[in-house]
Tab-separated table of C-alpha atoms in Angstrom:
chain	number	residue	atom	x	y	z
H	1	MET	CA	0.000	0.000	0.000
H	2	ASP	CA	2.869	2.328	0.779
H	3	SER	CA	4.551	2.035	-2.603
H	4	VAL	CA	1.192	2.552	-4.301
H	5	LYS	CA	0.715	5.788	-2.378
H	6	ILE	CA	4.187	7.021	-3.292
H	7	ILE	CA	3.560	6.297	-6.980
H	8	LEU	CA	0.241	8.124	-6.816
H	9	TYR	CA	1.863	11.130	-5.135
H	10	ILE	CA	4.482	11.304	-7.894
H	11	ALA	CA	1.695	11.140	-10.480
H	12	GLY	CA	-0.160	13.924	-8.718
H	13	ALA	CA	2.962	16.083	-8.626
H	14	LEU	CA	3.465	15.576	-12.378
H	15	ILE	CA	-0.144	16.517	-13.071
H	16	LEU	CA	0.117	19.637	-10.921
H	17	SER	CA	3.290	20.796	-12.664
H	18	GLY	CA	1.468	20.184	-15.963
H	19	ILE	CA	-1.222	22.570	-14.713
H	20	LEU	CA	1.454	25.162	-13.917
H	21	LEU	CA	2.944	24.913	-17.415
H	22	ALA	CA	-0.485	25.234	-19.021
H	23	LEU	CA	-1.227	28.257	-16.820
H	24	TRP	CA	1.964	29.880	-18.046
H	25	ARG	CA	0.780	29.516	-21.650
H	26	PHE	CA	-2.659	30.721	-20.572
H	27	ILE	CA	-1.231	33.955	-19.164
H	28	LYS	CA	1.375	34.572	-21.841
H	29	GLY	CA	-0.465	33.320	-24.954
H	30	PRO	CA	-0.104	35.975	-27.638
H	31	ARG	CA	-3.605	35.601	-29.059
H	32	THR	CA	-7.040	34.513	-27.921
H	33	ALA	CA	-6.796	31.175	-29.676
H	34	ASP	CA	-3.657	30.230	-27.762
H	35	ARG	CA	-5.463	30.924	-24.535
H	36	VAL	CA	-8.374	28.747	-25.624
H	37	VAL	CA	-5.982	25.895	-26.363
H	38	ALA	CA	-4.460	26.316	-22.911
H	39	PHE	CA	-7.940	26.355	-21.393
H	40	ASP	CA	-8.845	23.134	-23.191
H	41	LEU	CA	-5.683	21.536	-21.870
H	42	LEU	CA	-6.443	22.748	-18.344
H	43	THR	CA	-9.874	21.134	-18.512
H	44	VAL	CA	-8.558	17.786	-19.615
H	45	ILE	CA	-5.898	17.872	-16.923
H	46	SER	CA	-8.377	18.733	-14.219
H	47	ILE	CA	-10.594	15.806	-15.233
H	48	ALA	CA	-7.648	13.518	-14.469
H	49	LEU	CA	-6.993	15.371	-11.225
H	50	MET	CA	-10.632	15.050	-10.167
H	51	ALA	CA	-10.531	11.310	-10.800
H	52	MET	CA	-7.456	11.115	-8.600
H	53	VAL	CA	-9.105	13.128	-5.825
H	54	ALA	CA	-12.112	10.811	-6.084
H	55	PHE	CA	-9.843	7.848	-5.505
H	56	PHE	CA	-8.086	9.419	-2.524
H	57	ASN	CA	-11.340	10.325	-0.833
H	58	GLY	CA	-13.097	7.150	-1.902
H	59	ARG	CA	-16.142	8.956	-3.232
H	60	ILE	CA	-17.639	7.951	-6.560
H	61	ILE	CA	-19.713	11.134	-6.751
H	62	TYR	CA	-16.600	13.138	-7.705
H	63	LEU	CA	-16.454	11.216	-10.988
H	64	ASP	CA	-19.881	12.668	-11.816
H	65	VAL	CA	-18.462	16.109	-11.144
H	66	ALA	CA	-15.634	15.390	-13.606
H	67	LEU	CA	-18.137	14.210	-16.219
H	68	VAL	CA	-20.317	17.312	-15.966
H	69	TYR	CA	-17.275	19.571	-15.929
H	70	GLY	CA	-16.045	17.973	-19.139
H	71	LEU	CA	-19.460	18.463	-20.773
H	72	LEU	CA	-19.641	22.153	-19.855
H	73	SER	CA	-16.098	23.021	-20.891
H	74	PHE	CA	-16.556	21.176	-24.198
H	75	THR	CA	-19.491	23.415	-25.041
H	76	GLY	CA	-17.481	26.401	-23.857
H	77	VAL	CA	-14.564	25.669	-26.172
H	78	ILE	CA	-16.893	25.082	-29.121
H	79	VAL	CA	-18.703	28.369	-28.499
H	80	VAL	CA	-15.483	30.364	-28.202
H	81	ALA	CA	-14.180	28.778	-31.412
H	82	ARG	CA	-17.368	29.705	-33.286
H	83	PHE	CA	-17.106	33.204	-31.867
H	84	ILE	CA	-13.518	33.566	-33.073
H	85	GLU	CA	-14.517	32.284	-36.500
H	86	LYS	CA	-17.470	34.470	-37.374
H	87	GLY	CA	-18.926	36.165	-34.320
H	88	LEU	CA	-21.932	34.917	-32.440
Q	1	MET	CA	-30.617	2.505	-31.892
Q	2	ILE	CA	-30.868	5.554	-29.652
Q	3	PHE	CA	-32.760	3.372	-27.185
Q	4	VAL	CA	-29.929	0.832	-27.040
Q	5	LEU	CA	-27.276	3.516	-26.660
Q	6	SER	CA	-28.996	5.378	-23.852
Q	7	TYR	CA	-29.898	2.153	-22.048
Q	8	LEU	CA	-26.281	1.015	-22.151
Q	9	THR	CA	-25.174	4.404	-20.826
Q	10	TRP	CA	-27.684	4.171	-18.001
Q	11	LEU	CA	-26.532	0.677	-17.074
Q	12	ALA	CA	-22.882	1.716	-17.066
Q	13	LEU	CA	-23.661	4.763	-14.947
Q	14	ASN	CA	-25.448	2.717	-12.289
Q	15	TRP	CA	-23.361	-0.439	-12.579
Q	16	SER	CA	-25.919	-2.678	-10.900
Q	17	VAL	CA	-28.742	-4.944	-12.043
Q	18	GLU	CA	-31.467	-4.376	-9.496
Q	19	THR	CA	-35.006	-4.574	-10.802
Q	20	ASP	CA	-36.147	-1.008	-10.163
Q	21	ILE	CA	-33.029	0.450	-11.789
Q	22	LEU	CA	-33.593	-1.730	-14.867
Q	23	ILE	CA	-37.250	-0.664	-15.156
Q	24	THR	CA	-36.576	3.035	-14.669
Q	25	GLY	CA	-33.769	2.970	-17.245
Q	26	ALA	CA	-35.975	1.204	-19.800
Q	27	GLY	CA	-38.731	3.799	-19.340
Q	28	ILE	CA	-36.394	6.775	-19.708
Q	29	SER	CA	-34.662	5.221	-22.717
Q	30	VAL	CA	-37.961	4.639	-24.512
Q	31	VAL	CA	-38.968	8.268	-23.944
Q	32	ILE	CA	-35.611	9.547	-25.202
Q	33	GLY	CA	-35.776	7.259	-28.241
Q	34	LEU	CA	-39.273	8.470	-29.144
Q	35	LEU	CA	-38.352	12.123	-28.635
Q	36	PHE	CA	-35.174	12.223	-30.667
Q	37	CYS	CA	-35.577	9.534	-33.291
Q	38	ARG	CA	-37.244	11.678	-35.942
Q	39	ASN	CA	-33.901	12.775	-37.314
Q	40	CYS	CA	-31.625	9.970	-36.340
Q	41	THR	CA	-31.281	8.528	-39.846
Q	42	VAL	CA	-27.558	9.108	-39.611
Q	43	LEU	CA	-27.211	6.005	-37.490
Q	44	GLN	CA	-29.167	3.875	-39.904
Q	45	THR	CA	-26.251	3.577	-42.298
Q	46	VAL	CA	-24.385	1.295	-39.918
Q	47	ARG	CA	-24.201	-2.213	-41.317
Q	48	LEU	CA	-25.060	-4.790	-38.707
Q	49	THR	CA	-23.426	-7.909	-40.069
Q	50	PRO	CA	-21.047	-10.215	-38.199
Q	51	LYS	CA	-18.200	-9.200	-40.483
Q	52	SER	CA	-18.615	-5.506	-39.762
Q	53	PHE	CA	-18.821	-6.294	-36.053
Q	54	ALA	CA	-15.505	-8.148	-36.154
Q	55	TYR	CA	-13.967	-5.298	-38.117
Q	56	ALA	CA	-15.219	-2.794	-35.547
Q	57	ILE	CA	-13.445	-4.638	-32.752
Q	58	ALA	CA	-10.286	-4.948	-34.831
Q	59	TYR	CA	-10.540	-1.248	-35.615
Q	60	VAL	CA	-10.622	-0.339	-31.943
Q	61	PHE	CA	-7.429	-2.262	-31.277
Q	62	VAL	CA	-5.627	-0.935	-34.359
Q	63	PHE	CA	-6.644	2.558	-33.341
Q	64	LEU	CA	-5.493	2.219	-29.735
Q	65	TRP	CA	-2.138	0.778	-30.800
Q	66	ASP	CA	-1.626	3.603	-33.273
Q	67	LEU	CA	-2.617	6.153	-30.641
Q	68	LEU	CA	0.027	4.864	-28.236
Q	69	LYS	CA	2.739	4.666	-30.915
Q	70	SER	CA	2.228	8.169	-32.240
Q	71	ASN	CA	1.932	9.606	-28.728
Q	72	ILE	CA	5.369	8.270	-27.880
Q	73	ASP	CA	6.647	9.706	-31.164
Q	74	VAL	CA	5.307	13.194	-30.430
Q	75	ALA	CA	6.538	12.996	-26.826
Q	76	GLY	CA	10.019	12.316	-28.154
Q	77	ARG	CA	9.763	15.342	-30.424
Q	78	VAL	CA	8.725	17.551	-27.521
Q	79	LEU	CA	11.505	16.313	-25.273
Q	80	SER	CA	14.397	16.634	-27.715
Q	81	PRO	CA	16.109	20.012	-27.355
Q	82	SER	CA	16.261	20.936	-31.037
Q	83	LEU	CA	12.479	20.547	-31.559
Q	84	PRO	CA	12.595	18.498	-34.793
Q	85	ILE	CA	9.272	19.449	-36.347
Q	86	ASN	CA	8.470	19.842	-39.996
Q	87	PRO	CA	4.840	20.982	-40.088
Q	88	GLY	CA	2.534	21.709	-42.976
Q	89	ILE	CA	-1.027	21.317	-44.215
Q	90	VAL	CA	-1.513	18.561	-46.763
Q	91	GLU	CA	-4.535	17.352	-48.684
Q	92	VAL	CA	-5.793	13.778	-48.680
Q	93	LYS	CA	-8.655	12.002	-50.405
Q	94	THR	CA	-11.060	9.540	-48.835
Q	95	LYS	CA	-13.272	6.908	-50.398
Q	96	LEU	CA	-15.901	6.894	-47.648
Q	97	ASN	CA	-19.340	8.145	-48.659
Q	98	SER	CA	-21.477	8.162	-45.522
Q	99	ASN	CA	-21.328	11.082	-43.132
Q	100	ILE	CA	-20.752	9.039	-40.009
Q	101	GLY	CA	-17.882	7.188	-41.635
Q	102	LYS	CA	-16.224	10.474	-42.524
Q	103	MET	CA	-16.813	11.778	-39.024
Q	104	LEU	CA	-15.193	8.733	-37.449
Q	105	LEU	CA	-12.265	8.968	-39.848
Q	106	ALA	CA	-11.727	12.660	-39.080
Q	107	ASN	CA	-11.954	12.020	-35.348
Q	108	SER	CA	-9.456	9.185	-35.570
Q	109	ILE	CA	-7.045	11.342	-37.544
Q	110	THR	CA	-7.381	14.175	-35.079
Q	111	LEU	CA	-6.996	11.995	-32.020
Q	112	THR	CA	-3.760	10.537	-33.332
Q	113	PRO	CA	-1.060	13.058	-32.432
Q	114	GLY	CA	0.943	14.377	-35.326
Q	115	THR	CA	-2.077	14.764	-37.585
Q	116	LEU	CA	-4.960	17.204	-37.174
Q	117	THR	CA	-7.954	17.590	-39.456
Q	118	VAL	CA	-8.401	21.267	-40.278
Q	119	ASP	CA	-11.158	21.158	-42.861
Q	120	ILE	CA	-13.339	18.745	-44.837
Q	121	ARG	CA	-14.696	19.495	-48.302
Q	122	GLU	CA	-16.653	16.790	-50.101
Q	123	ASP	CA	-14.161	13.950	-50.297
Q	124	ARG	CA	-10.994	15.859	-49.513
Q	125	MET	CA	-9.575	16.464	-46.078
Q	126	TYR	CA	-7.023	19.103	-45.188
Q	127	ILE	CA	-4.694	17.799	-42.550
Q	128	HIS	CA	-2.100	19.615	-40.498
Q	129	TRP	CA	0.816	17.236	-40.240
Q	130	ILE	CA	3.628	17.745	-37.785
Q	131	ASP	CA	6.195	15.921	-39.888
Q	132	VAL	CA	5.483	16.301	-43.615
Q	133	SER	CA	7.210	13.597	-45.609
Q	134	SER	CA	5.585	14.280	-48.971
Q	135	THR	CA	3.225	16.887	-50.368
Q	136	ASP	CA	1.712	14.664	-53.036
Q	137	ILE	CA	-1.972	13.784	-52.526
Q	138	GLU	CA	-1.553	10.077	-53.211
Q	139	GLU	CA	1.471	9.646	-50.970
Q	140	ALA	CA	-0.064	11.559	-48.073
Q	141	THR	CA	-3.305	9.604	-48.409
Q	142	LYS	CA	-1.375	6.371	-48.310
Q	143	SER	CA	0.472	7.169	-45.120
Q	144	ILE	CA	-2.310	8.833	-43.102
Q	145	VAL	CA	-5.696	7.545	-44.150
Q	146	LYS	CA	-5.236	4.010	-45.425
Q	147	LYS	CA	-4.762	2.206	-42.129
Q	148	PHE	CA	-8.069	3.460	-40.725
Q	149	GLU	CA	-10.010	3.489	-43.972
Q	150	LYS	CA	-9.576	-0.216	-44.530
Q	151	TYR	CA	-11.707	-0.980	-41.484
Q	152	LEU	CA	-14.196	1.854	-41.743
Q	153	GLU	CA	-15.002	0.980	-45.332
Q	154	VAL	CA	-16.320	-2.419	-44.312
Q	155	MET	CA	-18.334	-0.922	-41.466
Q	156	TYR	CA	-19.984	2.021	-43.182
Q	157	GLY	CA	-19.244	1.855	-46.908
F	1	MET	CA	-5.414	-7.198	-4.582
F	2	GLU	CA	-1.932	-5.776	-3.961
F	3	LEU	CA	-0.938	-6.499	-7.539
F	4	GLN	CA	-4.087	-4.858	-8.867
F	5	LEU	CA	-3.366	-1.682	-6.898
F	6	LEU	CA	0.215	-1.656	-8.136
F	7	ILE	CA	-0.780	-2.064	-11.807
F	8	GLY	CA	-3.434	0.630	-11.501
F	9	SER	CA	-1.074	3.133	-9.940
F	10	LEU	CA	1.577	2.443	-12.572
F	11	VAL	CA	-0.965	3.075	-15.350
F	12	THR	CA	-1.925	6.319	-13.613
F	13	LEU	CA	1.745	7.295	-13.416
F	14	ALA	CA	2.165	6.685	-17.165
F	15	GLY	CA	-0.885	8.838	-17.830
F	16	SER	CA	0.460	11.681	-15.723
F	17	VAL	CA	3.780	11.520	-17.582
F	18	PHE	CA	1.878	11.983	-20.849
F	19	ILE	CA	-0.065	14.892	-19.337
F	20	PHE	CA	3.154	16.559	-18.246
F	21	LEU	CA	4.684	16.104	-21.711
F	22	GLY	CA	1.588	17.591	-23.306
F	23	ALA	CA	1.812	20.645	-21.079
F	24	LEU	CA	5.508	20.936	-21.884
F	25	GLY	CA	4.649	20.737	-25.581
F	26	ILE	CA	2.102	23.527	-25.305
F	27	VAL	CA	4.834	25.762	-23.886
F	28	ARG	CA	7.579	24.832	-26.322
F	29	MET	CA	5.816	24.657	-29.687
F	30	PRO	CA	6.202	27.682	-31.980
F	31	ASP	CA	2.700	28.192	-33.412
F	32	LEU	CA	-0.933	27.529	-32.627
F	33	TYR	CA	-1.440	24.418	-34.736
F	34	ASN	CA	1.568	22.647	-33.293
F	35	ARG	CA	0.382	23.606	-29.846
F	36	ILE	CA	-2.924	21.909	-30.526
F	37	GLN	CA	-1.044	18.878	-31.813
F	38	ALA	CA	1.271	18.491	-28.862
F	39	GLY	CA	-0.948	19.884	-26.178
F	40	THR	CA	-4.476	18.633	-26.360
F	41	LYS	CA	-3.875	15.196	-27.741
F	42	ALA	CA	-0.980	13.958	-25.663
F	43	SER	CA	-2.996	15.036	-22.661
F	44	THR	CA	-6.036	13.186	-24.003
F	45	LEU	CA	-4.146	9.922	-23.891
F	46	GLY	CA	-2.772	10.934	-20.510
F	47	THR	CA	-6.223	11.506	-19.092
F	48	ILE	CA	-7.510	8.260	-20.544
F	49	LEU	CA	-4.647	6.356	-18.934
F	50	SER	CA	-4.997	8.094	-15.570
F	51	VAL	CA	-8.725	7.506	-15.337
F	52	ALA	CA	-8.290	3.921	-16.495
F	53	GLY	CA	-5.711	3.400	-13.770
F	54	ILE	CA	-8.179	4.663	-11.188
F	55	GLY	CA	-10.708	2.242	-12.657
F	56	ILE	CA	-8.284	-0.668	-12.358
F	57	MET	CA	-7.584	0.162	-8.729
F	58	ASN	CA	-11.263	0.380	-7.894
F	59	PRO	CA	-13.262	-2.085	-10.032
F	60	ASP	CA	-16.630	-0.964	-8.637
F	61	TRP	CA	-16.264	2.283	-10.546
F	62	ALA	CA	-15.637	0.631	-13.911
F	63	GLY	CA	-18.914	1.776	-15.473
F	64	LYS	CA	-18.428	5.445	-14.762
F	65	VAL	CA	-14.768	5.282	-15.729
F	66	PHE	CA	-15.744	3.697	-19.029
F	67	ILE	CA	-18.259	6.451	-19.747
F	68	LEU	CA	-15.714	9.124	-18.829
F	69	ILE	CA	-13.147	7.623	-21.215
F	70	ALA	CA	-15.641	7.324	-24.068
F	71	PHE	CA	-16.745	10.892	-23.471
F	72	VAL	CA	-13.229	12.330	-23.499
F	73	MET	CA	-12.394	10.358	-26.639
F	74	MET	CA	-15.474	11.648	-28.445
F	75	THR	CA	-15.404	15.324	-27.518
F	76	ASN	CA	-11.717	16.166	-27.522
F	77	PRO	CA	-10.977	15.744	-31.246
F	78	VAL	CA	-14.110	17.729	-32.087
F	79	SER	CA	-13.054	20.716	-29.998
F	80	SER	CA	-9.484	20.726	-31.294
F	81	HIS	CA	-10.724	20.426	-34.880
F	82	THR	CA	-13.111	23.336	-34.373
F	83	LEU	CA	-10.336	25.433	-32.859
F	84	ALA	CA	-7.946	24.675	-35.712
F	85	ARG	CA	-10.572	25.526	-38.322
F	86	ALA	CA	-11.455	28.800	-36.619
F	87	ALA	CA	-7.769	29.695	-36.326
F	88	HIS	CA	-7.180	29.027	-39.988
F	89	HIS	CA	-10.315	30.936	-40.899
F	90	ILE	CA	-9.145	34.144	-39.266
F	91	GLY	CA	-5.694	33.606	-40.711
F	92	ILE	CA	-3.396	32.954	-37.794
F	93	ALA	CA	0.029	32.530	-39.327
F	94	LEU	CA	1.809	29.219	-39.336
F	95	SER	CA	5.345	29.055	-38.006
F	96	LYS	CA	8.420	29.661	-40.131
F	97	LYS	CA	9.279	25.990	-40.286
F	98	THR	CA	6.086	25.225	-42.185
F	99	VAL	CA	6.652	23.424	-45.448
F	100	VAL	CA	3.359	23.594	-47.323
F	101	ASP	CA	-0.135	24.998	-46.866
F	102	LYS	CA	-2.508	23.353	-49.316
F	103	LEU	CA	-5.630	24.847	-47.752
F	104	LYS	CA	-4.502	28.409	-48.383
F	105	GLU	CA	-3.496	27.587	-51.961
F	106	ASP	CA	-6.962	26.293	-52.738
F	107	GLY	CA	-8.599	29.401	-51.343
F	108	PRO	CA	-11.716	29.837	-49.227
F	109	GLU	CA	-14.961	28.175	-50.165
F	110	GLU	CA	-18.403	29.145	-48.921
F	111	ASN	CA	-21.218	27.024	-47.504
F	112	LYS	CA	-19.368	23.974	-46.302
F	113	LYS	CA	-21.353	20.894	-45.636
F	114	GLU	CA	-20.411	20.010	-42.081
F	115	ASP	CA	-21.926	21.296	-38.845
């Protein structure tokens, strides 16, 4: 059990540093589209992070949260892309 | 078709086979199927023969293997200090006719790192490729599309 | 049981490595299209692997994990395709290393069939 926990902590640290890198692109990104790409990446990463939190706390309901979050951000990215393309 | 899909989703969400859950799911699935099935002709083009079923399973495995391989390839490109990329937008042709076949093909191409579908016009696809090896239509088609098309053609025509 | 936990956590570790590489790619790549390539899709595989690892460690959750994986696999290529098309439509430049741009050579075309 101990080694499993250590492996999971390393995985969590990697995911969190991935979030930091994506945030850097999100702040710096020269145009709107770059920021949207970074936002998309942040969403996908946080789905993985939510699944991990669900495992640590032993609550299946957090997976539902991840599912709904993915749904909403998918629509968000699509809408922003349409807006960039030709306005609403 | 919609009924089967939503019922399977319901079962996977609950992950139990108690009687009341089964009955409730069947009722909701019937309602959803009746509500949305006026314009679901797009799913009717799926061929339900044993051969196409076997090809669908084979397609999933081919796709997953390709996904893993190309992910490792792109990861190597990102890690190497000189950033060896050679990007460009190339044009490929597809033989698939049905809409859902084209959609699955475009999704597969996009999900495989290194290739990204930018636009579809009739039977041509414009693909952003991270490592262009040839700009000719035939050559590009051969190296990107062929491995997926072989399976999708049997399934959707 | 021990072995199952170990395998699951190793799969999760592999997924998080892919996520980290995707985030690194989104920082290092020179233009938008390559960022989409390296960023969103490496992290898609990473998320799939991480969630699958959680599912291996906790078999009671397999149904929800399966739905989550199917959902991520279906929506992610659509959003990156839409983003790439919008970016090309408003004419975001490709990087200097770009070899060929067939779409620009063929010119714009109205009333496309999709969507």
